[in-house]
Structures are given as C-alpha cells and as structure tokens.
PDB file of C-alpha atoms and ligand atoms in Angstrom:
ATOM      1  CA  MET Z   1      71.725  28.761 -33.361  1.00 97.00           C
ATOM      2  CA  LYS Z   2      69.798  27.076 -36.150  1.00 98.00           C
ATOM      3  CA  ILE Z   3      71.062  27.086 -39.731  1.00 98.00           C
ATOM      4  CA  ALA Z   4      69.319  25.558 -42.725  1.00 98.00           C
ATOM      5  CA  ILE Z   5      71.364  24.288 -45.648  1.00 98.00           C
ATOM      6  CA  ILE Z   6      69.299  24.036 -48.806  1.00 99.00           C
ATOM      7  CA  ASN Z   7      70.689  22.410 -51.931  1.00 98.00           C
ATOM      8  CA  GLY Z   8      69.057  22.420 -55.351  1.00 98.00           C
ATOM      9  CA  PRO Z   9      68.885  20.000 -58.267  1.00 98.00           C
ATOM     10  CA  ASN Z  10      71.556  17.402 -58.948  1.00 98.00           C
ATOM     11  CA  LEU Z  11      73.448  18.196 -55.766  1.00 98.00           C
ATOM     12  CA  ASN Z  12      72.231  14.808 -54.501  1.00 98.00           C
ATOM     13  CA  LEU Z  13      74.782  13.456 -56.997  1.00 96.00           C
ATOM     14  CA  LEU Z  14      77.798  15.228 -55.500  1.00 98.00           C
ATOM     15  CA  GLY Z  15      80.707  12.815 -55.420  1.00 95.00           C
ATOM     16  CA  LYS Z  16      79.410  11.017 -58.515  1.00 96.00           C
ATOM     17  CA  ARG Z  17      78.638  13.930 -60.805  1.00 95.00           C
ATOM     18  CA  GLU Z  18      81.282  15.744 -62.930  1.00 96.00           C
ATOM     19  CA  LYS Z  19      83.956  15.120 -60.315  1.00 96.00           C
ATOM     20  CA  ASP Z  20      86.442  17.368 -62.103  1.00 95.00           C
ATOM     21  CA  ILE Z  21      84.111  20.300 -61.403  1.00 96.00           C
ATOM     22  CA  TYR Z  22      82.374  19.360 -58.142  1.00 97.00           C
ATOM     23  CA  GLY Z  23      84.884  17.073 -56.425  1.00 95.00           C
ATOM     24  CA  ASP Z  24      84.484  13.557 -55.123  1.00 96.00           C
ATOM     25  CA  MET Z  25      82.745  14.028 -51.796  1.00 97.00           C
ATOM     26  CA  SER Z  26      79.003  13.569 -51.395  1.00 97.00           C
ATOM     27  CA  PHE Z  27      77.093  16.101 -49.299  1.00 98.00           C
ATOM     28  CA  GLU Z  28      76.013  13.280 -46.995  1.00 96.00           C
ATOM     29  CA  LYS Z  29      79.720  12.735 -46.207  1.00 97.00           C
ATOM     30  CA  TYR Z  30      80.426  16.464 -45.858  1.00 98.00           C
ATOM     31  CA  LEU Z  31      77.521  17.274 -43.541  1.00 98.00           C
ATOM     32  CA  PRO Z  32      78.915  15.352 -40.518  1.00 98.00           C
ATOM     33  CA  VAL Z  33      82.232  17.190 -41.034  1.00 97.00           C
ATOM     34  CA  LEU Z  34      80.349  20.483 -40.897  1.00 97.00           C
ATOM     35  CA  ARG Z  35      78.393  19.404 -37.819  1.00 98.00           C
ATOM     36  CA  GLU Z  36      81.662  18.488 -36.081  1.00 98.00           C
ATOM     37  CA  MET Z  37      83.203  21.849 -36.995  1.00 98.00           C
ATOM     38  CA  PHE Z  38      80.271  23.757 -35.488  1.00 98.00           C
ATOM     39  CA  PRO Z  39      78.960  21.759 -32.515  1.00 97.00           C
ATOM     40  CA  SER Z  40      76.947  24.715 -31.239  1.00 96.00           C
ATOM     41  CA  VAL Z  41      74.924  24.956 -34.456  1.00 98.00           C
ATOM     42  CA  THR Z  42      71.811  22.906 -35.110  1.00 98.00           C
ATOM     43  CA  PHE Z  43      71.842  22.117 -38.822  1.00 98.00           C
ATOM     44  CA  TYR Z  44      68.847  21.257 -40.930  1.00 98.00           C
ATOM     45  CA  TYR Z  45      69.637  19.870 -44.377  1.00 98.00           C
ATOM     46  CA  PHE Z  46      67.269  19.779 -47.330  1.00 98.00           C
ATOM     47  CA  GLN Z  47      67.934  18.884 -50.947  1.00 98.00           C
ATOM     48  CA  SER Z  48      65.438  18.800 -53.773  1.00 98.00           C
ATOM     49  CA  ASN Z  49      65.399  18.565 -57.526  1.00 98.00           C
ATOM     50  CA  ILE Z  50      62.042  20.376 -57.583  1.00 98.00           C
ATOM     51  CA  GLU Z  51      61.846  24.180 -57.714  1.00 98.00           C
ATOM     52  CA  GLY Z  52      58.567  24.502 -55.757  1.00 98.00           C
ATOM     53  CA  GLU Z  53      59.908  22.343 -52.930  1.00 98.00           C
ATOM     54  CA  LEU Z  54      62.939  24.629 -52.640  1.00 99.00           C
ATOM     55  CA  VAL Z  55      60.659  27.699 -52.532  1.00 98.00           C
ATOM     56  CA  GLY Z  56      58.595  25.975 -49.820  1.00 98.00           C
ATOM     57  CA  GLU Z  57      61.637  25.261 -47.663  1.00 98.00           C
ATOM     58  CA  ILE Z  58      63.014  28.790 -48.082  1.00 98.00           C
ATOM     59  CA  GLN Z  59      59.631  30.159 -46.968  1.00 98.00           C
ATOM     60  CA  ARG Z  60      59.361  27.786 -44.003  1.00 98.00           C
ATOM     61  CA  THR Z  61      62.932  28.045 -42.670  1.00 98.00           C
ATOM     62  CA  GLY Z  62      63.065  31.758 -43.498  1.00 98.00           C
ATOM     63  CA  PHE Z  63      60.873  32.595 -40.508  1.00 97.00           C
ATOM     64  CA  GLU Z  64      62.154  29.883 -38.170  1.00 97.00           C
ATOM     65  CA  TYR Z  65      65.913  29.635 -38.547  1.00 98.00           C
ATOM     66  CA  ASP Z  66      68.762  32.090 -37.907  1.00 98.00           C
ATOM     67  CA  GLY Z  67      70.246  31.789 -41.368  1.00 98.00           C
ATOM     68  CA  ILE Z  68      70.128  29.877 -44.625  1.00 98.00           C
ATOM     69  CA  VAL Z  69      73.011  28.596 -46.738  1.00 99.00           C
ATOM     70  CA  LEU Z  70      71.543  28.135 -50.193  1.00 99.00           C
ATOM     71  CA  ASN Z  71      72.944  26.505 -53.289  1.00 98.00           C
ATOM     72  CA  PRO Z  72      70.057  26.647 -55.763  1.00 98.00           C
ATOM     73  CA  ALA Z  73      72.256  24.913 -58.395  1.00 98.00           C
ATOM     74  CA  ALA Z  74      70.835  25.311 -61.923  1.00 98.00           C
ATOM     75  CA  TYR Z  75      67.764  27.201 -60.596  1.00 98.00           C
ATOM     76  CA  THR Z  76      70.142  30.031 -59.696  1.00 98.00           C
ATOM     77  CA  HIS Z  77      70.185  30.957 -63.350  1.00 98.00           C
ATOM     78  CA  THR Z  78      66.471  30.570 -64.082  1.00 98.00           C
ATOM     79  CA  SER Z  79      64.313  30.958 -60.988  1.00 98.00           C
ATOM     80  CA  VAL Z  80      62.572  34.259 -60.338  1.00 98.00           C
ATOM     81  CA  ALA Z  81      60.513  32.330 -57.750  1.00 98.00           C
ATOM     82  CA  ILE Z  82      63.579  31.459 -55.653  1.00 98.00           C
ATOM     83  CA  GLY Z  83      64.797  35.065 -55.838  1.00 98.00           C
ATOM     84  CA  ASP Z  84      61.353  36.274 -54.718  1.00 98.00           C
ATOM     85  CA  ALA Z  85      61.262  33.740 -51.862  1.00 98.00           C
ATOM     86  CA  ILE Z  86      64.575  35.075 -50.530  1.00 98.00           C
ATOM     87  CA  ALA Z  87      63.267  38.634 -50.718  1.00 98.00           C
ATOM     88  CA  ALA Z  88      60.129  37.562 -48.832  1.00 98.00           C
ATOM     89  CA  ILE Z  89      61.805  36.068 -45.752  1.00 98.00           C
ATOM     90  CA  LYS Z  90      63.452  37.563 -42.695  1.00 90.00           C
ATOM     91  CA  VAL Z  91      66.680  35.629 -42.209  1.00 97.00           C
ATOM     92  CA  PRO Z  92      69.967  36.221 -44.053  1.00 98.00           C
ATOM     93  CA  VAL Z  93      70.690  33.921 -46.976  1.00 98.00           C
ATOM     94  CA  VAL Z  94      74.222  33.147 -48.154  1.00 98.00           C
ATOM     95  CA  GLU Z  95      74.383  31.908 -51.751  1.00 98.00           C
ATOM     96  CA  VAL Z  96      77.016  29.221 -52.265  1.00 98.00           C
ATOM     97  CA  HIS Z  97      78.293  27.644 -55.462  1.00 98.00           C
ATOM     98  CA  ILE Z  98      80.896  24.923 -55.365  1.00 98.00           C
ATOM     99  CA  SER Z  99      82.285  25.829 -58.777  1.00 98.00           C
ATOM    100  CA  ASN Z 100      83.315  29.246 -60.020  1.00 98.00           C
ATOM    101  CA  VAL Z 101      80.194  30.037 -62.017  1.00 98.00           C
ATOM    102  CA  HIS Z 102      81.888  33.085 -63.535  1.00 97.00           C
ATOM    103  CA  ALA Z 103      84.606  30.972 -65.106  1.00 97.00           C
ATOM    104  CA  ARG Z 104      82.150  28.640 -66.829  1.00 97.00           C
ATOM    105  CA  GLU Z 105      79.443  28.984 -69.496  1.00 96.00           C
ATOM    106  CA  GLU Z 106      77.965  32.434 -70.079  1.00 97.00           C
ATOM    107  CA  PHE Z 107      74.476  31.431 -68.795  1.00 97.00           C
ATOM    108  CA  ARG Z 108      75.916  30.640 -65.353  1.00 98.00           C
ATOM    109  CA  LYS Z 109      76.896  34.293 -64.858  1.00 97.00           C
ATOM    110  CA  LEU Z 110      73.260  35.292 -64.361  1.00 98.00           C
ATOM    111  CA  SER Z 111      71.919  34.731 -60.839  1.00 98.00           C
ATOM    112  CA  TYR Z 112      68.361  35.498 -59.722  1.00 98.00           C
ATOM    113  CA  VAL Z 113      69.618  34.939 -56.188  1.00 98.00           C
ATOM    114  CA  SER Z 114      72.712  37.137 -55.717  1.00 98.00           C
ATOM    115  CA  ALA Z 115      70.857  40.461 -55.550  1.00 97.00           C
ATOM    116  CA  LYS Z 116      68.545  39.112 -52.824  1.00 98.00           C
ATOM    117  CA  ALA Z 117      71.215  37.247 -50.842  1.00 98.00           C
ATOM    118  CA  ALA Z 118      73.303  38.785 -48.053  1.00 98.00           C
ATOM    119  CA  GLY Z 119      76.345  37.627 -49.987  1.00 98.00           C
ATOM    120  CA  SER Z 120      77.632  34.995 -52.369  1.00 98.00           C
ATOM    121  CA  ILE Z 121      80.537  32.544 -52.375  1.00 98.00           C
ATOM    122  CA  PHE Z 122      81.601  30.668 -55.476  1.00 98.00           C
ATOM    123  CA  GLY Z 123      84.511  28.563 -56.649  1.00 98.00           C
ATOM    124  CA  LEU Z 124      85.791  27.489 -53.231  1.00 98.00           C
ATOM    125  CA  GLY Z 125      84.462  23.945 -53.348  1.00 97.00           C
ATOM    126  CA  LEU Z 126      82.587  22.506 -50.384  1.00 98.00           C
ATOM    127  CA  GLN Z 127      84.549  24.865 -48.129  1.00 98.00           C
ATOM    128  CA  GLY Z 128      82.170  27.564 -49.338  1.00 98.00           C
ATOM    129  CA  TYR Z 129      79.492  26.074 -47.058  1.00 98.00           C
ATOM    130  CA  GLU Z 130      81.835  26.287 -44.059  1.00 98.00           C
ATOM    131  CA  LEU Z 131      82.660  29.922 -44.817  1.00 98.00           C
ATOM    132  CA  ALA Z 132      78.967  30.746 -45.180  1.00 98.00           C
ATOM    133  CA  VAL Z 133      78.228  29.166 -41.788  1.00 98.00           C
ATOM    134  CA  ARG Z 134      81.103  31.105 -40.175  1.00 98.00           C
ATOM    135  CA  TRP Z 135      79.686  34.353 -41.528  1.00 98.00           C
ATOM    136  CA  LEU Z 136      76.173  33.552 -40.294  1.00 98.00           C
ATOM    137  CA  ILE Z 137      77.531  32.718 -36.821  1.00 98.00           C
ATOM    138  CA  GLY Z 138      79.452  36.004 -36.714  1.00 95.00           C
ATOM    139  CA  LYS Z 139      76.332  37.900 -37.671  1.00 89.00           C
ATOM    140  CA  ALA Z 140      74.042  36.323 -35.063  1.00 78.00           C
TER     141      ALA Z 140
HETATM  142  C1  LIG F 201      76.405  25.023 -58.943  1.00 65.70           C
HETATM  143  C2  LIG F 201      76.642  25.800 -60.231  1.00 65.70           C
HETATM  144  C3  LIG F 201      75.423  25.767 -61.121  1.00 65.70           C
HETATM  145  O1  LIG F 201      75.656  26.503 -62.304  1.00 65.70           O
HETATM  146  C4  LIG F 201      75.114  24.334 -61.512  1.00 65.70           C
HETATM  147  O2  LIG F 201      73.931  24.278 -62.277  1.00 65.70           O
HETATM  148  C5  LIG F 201      75.051  23.422 -60.348  1.00 65.70           C
HETATM  149  C6  LIG F 201      75.962  23.596 -59.220  1.00 65.70           C
HETATM  150  C7  LIG F 201      77.672  24.933 -58.066  1.00 65.70           C
HETATM  151  O3  LIG F 201      77.535  24.624 -56.898  1.00 65.70           O
HETATM  152  O4  LIG F 201      78.783  25.157 -58.556  1.00 65.70           O
HETATM  153  O5  LIG F 201      74.289  22.439 -60.357  1.00 65.70           O
HETATM  154  O6  LIG F 201      75.413  25.683 -58.190  1.00 65.70           O
END
C-alpha cells in the first residue's frame, strides 16, 4: 500500500515553530517513527511552502497512491485550488491538523478542504497522522 503525506507551508519548521502549539518534534524525526509503525506501507513525503506545488502533488499522487494524508496548513483556510484538487482526484484524502483549529482564531475555523476530504482530524498532535494512516489502511 502506498500513502502520500503532504504538508503545507511552515510545517518544515515543526519542532522549532510555536512549540507550545505544534510541539517539539520535527516531521523529519516523526516520519521514521511512522514508517516503523507501518512497515507494510510505502510512504512518500512531500512538504512545500508553495500552493501550486501542493496542488501539483495532490494531482500526481491522487491517481497513483492509495491514499493521501494532507495537512495544507494555512492554505486550508484560503485555498479554493487545494479544495478543487482534492475533488478532482480518485484517492481518499484525510485532512490532518496538529492543533485544534476550532479552538484558535476565528479564521482557522474555515476549511476549503474538509468538505472534499474523506474526513478530518485536528488537535491530536502528530498522532493525527498515525490515526489517518490507520484509517486509510482499514479502508484499502
Ligand atoms: C495547522 C493549522 C493551521 O491553521 C496553521 O496555519 C498551520 C498548521 C495545524 O497543523 O495545526 O500552519 O494546519
């Protein structure tokens, strides 16, 4: 089974950025943990700070992989293009947010992704990625 994990802007700074909100582990440290947890899954990881690159990867992996775990970060709240890309592809997308976006600023409550995603997880820290992968495995 092949799962793509796609992270949006500023998630390259996990572990350094607003640690009180996002924790102190980088995604580069977390990814091997995830790979060890799910040895039967082939993971592809992509992070970009650029909206168009995220759309490109959703389009590409969306016809090639078995599932996508997507944290579009700030683009969640602004990007019609990312929402449209999810609607355009075949594979299920699980939206993940490390923080509880509903307990933060008002603008974080709007997601252009949730309505197009199979489901959404927020506020459970990095464990949200693990739960998303478990769901995708169960669905396959
Ligand atoms: C985030 C929440 C977004 O509102 C924010 O812009 C992020 C990270 C999260 O994982 O909690 O960059 O997607």
